[in-house]
Tab-separated table of C-alpha atoms in Angstrom:
chain	number	residue	atom	x	y	z
W	98	MET	CA	75.160	131.062	125.089
W	99	LYS	CA	75.050	132.128	121.474
W	100	ASN	CA	78.888	132.217	121.377
W	101	LEU	CA	79.067	128.730	122.748
W	102	VAL	CA	76.786	127.387	120.094
W	103	LYS	CA	78.912	129.144	117.375
W	104	ILE	CA	82.059	127.697	118.783
W	105	ILE	CA	80.738	124.152	118.969
W	106	THR	CA	79.370	124.415	115.422
W	107	LEU	CA	82.763	125.655	114.123
W	108	LEU	CA	84.629	122.905	115.926
W	109	THR	CA	82.308	120.233	114.535
W	110	LEU	CA	82.665	121.610	111.073
W	111	SER	CA	86.487	121.686	111.244
W	112	VAL	CA	86.608	118.070	112.556
W	113	MET	CA	84.347	116.928	109.732
W	114	LEU	CA	86.659	118.619	107.136
W	115	ALA	CA	89.823	117.220	108.566
W	116	ILE	CA	88.746	113.468	108.739
W	117	PRO	CA	88.873	112.820	105.054
W	118	VAL	CA	92.296	114.402	104.598
W	119	LEU	CA	93.775	112.264	107.382
W	120	SER	CA	92.268	109.046	106.069
W	121	GLN	CA	93.623	109.777	102.488
W	122	ALA	CA	97.069	110.363	103.834
W	123	ALA	CA	97.123	107.080	105.739
W	124	GLU	CA	95.859	105.216	102.669
W	125	LYS	CA	98.600	106.680	100.421
W	126	LYS	CA	101.293	105.583	103.047
W	127	THR	CA	100.119	101.990	103.092
W	128	LYS	CA	99.930	101.802	99.305
W	129	SER	CA	103.481	102.953	98.883
W	130	GLU	CA	105.098	100.343	101.081
W	131	VAL	CA	106.713	97.496	99.208
W	132	VAL	CA	106.016	94.080	100.603
W	133	MET	CA	108.237	91.251	99.430
W	134	LYS	CA	107.092	87.642	99.789
W	135	MET	CA	108.558	84.222	99.830
W	136	GLY	CA	110.771	83.523	96.824
W	137	ASN	CA	111.707	87.126	96.199
W	138	LYS	CA	115.361	88.126	96.264
W	139	VAL	CA	116.570	90.983	98.402
W	140	HIS	CA	119.900	92.689	99.137
W	141	LEU	CA	121.112	92.966	102.641
W	142	PHE	CA	123.181	96.064	103.242
W	143	HIS	CA	126.091	96.107	105.605
W	144	SER	CA	128.913	98.527	106.462
W	145	SER	CA	131.566	96.443	104.743
W	146	ASN	CA	133.025	95.641	108.137
W	147	VAL	CA	135.352	92.620	107.863
W	148	GLU	CA	133.760	91.007	110.882
W	149	VAL	CA	130.297	91.010	109.286
W	150	GLN	CA	131.707	89.307	106.142
W	151	LYS	CA	133.380	86.639	108.352
W	152	GLU	CA	130.227	86.154	110.572
W	153	ILE	CA	127.770	85.606	107.747
W	154	ALA	CA	128.261	82.727	105.355
W	155	ILE	CA	126.517	81.560	102.201
W	156	ASN	CA	123.424	79.399	102.906
W	157	ASP	CA	122.901	80.909	106.368
W	158	VAL	CA	119.247	81.278	107.331
W	159	LEU	CA	118.831	84.475	109.258
W	160	PRO	CA	115.731	85.920	111.062
W	161	VAL	CA	114.235	89.276	109.864
W	162	PHE	CA	112.909	91.806	112.461
W	163	ARG	CA	110.702	94.881	112.179
W	164	MET	CA	110.703	97.750	114.475
W	165	SER	CA	107.123	98.702	115.312
W	166	GLY	CA	105.066	100.904	117.519
W	167	LYS	CA	105.955	103.916	119.652
W	168	THR	CA	108.161	101.800	121.883
W	169	ARG	CA	110.140	100.564	118.875
W	170	GLN	CA	109.780	96.979	119.811
W	171	GLU	CA	111.366	94.279	117.554
W	172	LYS	CA	109.049	91.734	116.033
W	173	GLU	CA	110.239	88.754	114.012
W	174	VAL	CA	108.546	88.881	110.645
W	175	GLY	CA	110.318	86.286	108.528
W	176	ALA	CA	113.596	84.693	107.460
W	177	VAL	CA	116.047	84.859	104.643
W	178	LYS	CA	118.692	82.588	103.183
W	179	VAL	CA	121.986	84.175	102.159
W	180	LEU	CA	122.795	83.310	98.480
W	181	SER	CA	125.914	85.219	97.643
W	182	PHE	CA	127.991	88.339	98.037
W	183	VAL	CA	127.085	91.337	95.840
W	184	GLY	CA	129.712	94.010	95.788
W	185	GLU	CA	131.423	95.443	98.807
W	186	HIS	CA	128.360	96.346	100.860
W	187	TYR	CA	125.654	93.720	99.999
W	188	PHE	CA	124.626	90.131	100.372
W	189	GLU	CA	122.048	88.709	98.116
W	190	ALA	CA	119.363	86.628	99.871
W	191	GLU	CA	116.035	84.900	99.188
W	192	ILE	CA	113.020	85.219	101.441
W	193	ILE	CA	112.081	81.792	102.758
W	194	LYS	CA	109.489	82.833	105.350
W	195	GLY	CA	107.155	85.692	106.021
W	196	GLU	CA	106.451	89.029	104.266
W	197	ILE	CA	109.277	91.492	104.437
W	198	LYS	CA	109.342	95.263	103.888
W	199	ILE	CA	112.058	97.602	102.812
W	200	GLY	CA	113.932	98.737	105.975
W	201	ASP	CA	113.449	95.564	107.982
W	202	ILE	CA	116.524	94.361	109.803
W	203	VAL	CA	118.278	91.015	109.572
W	204	LYS	CA	120.307	90.007	112.598
W	205	LYS	CA	123.016	87.491	113.424
W	206	ASP	CA	124.878	87.695	116.702
W	207	THR	CA	126.306	91.275	116.827
W	208	SER	CA	125.659	92.122	113.183
W	209	SER	CA	122.621	93.891	111.730
W	210	LEU	CA	121.809	94.197	107.987
W	211	LEU	CA	119.271	96.459	106.336
W	212	VAL	CA	116.812	94.875	103.861
W	213	GLN	CA	116.777	96.473	100.370
W	214	PRO	CA	114.986	95.420	97.177
W	215	ALA	CA	117.087	93.525	94.776
W	216	LYS	CA	117.981	95.706	91.747
């Protein structure tokens, strides 16, 4: 009986000590995420595939998706308007709807582009 009380006391103490550490780690993660809002410019990374460059035109409005959850479901979080080509691997776009994070994905037909902050 005495051993059981000691074990329960130690488990309770260890849980109480671990909770603040976990909550601080989650807080730091959310603070480090960059959220870009309407009017901000972003770069859309692609593999420089010729088909992608032909498929996406200036002034196209494209939906932005975010993969979320354990099941990795896609959720539409906004839209961007393609403004220009930037180098061999990027398009420049402006956010016209929603709040977009680094790493979100822009899709059109068979092409997918990765959202990056404008430099």
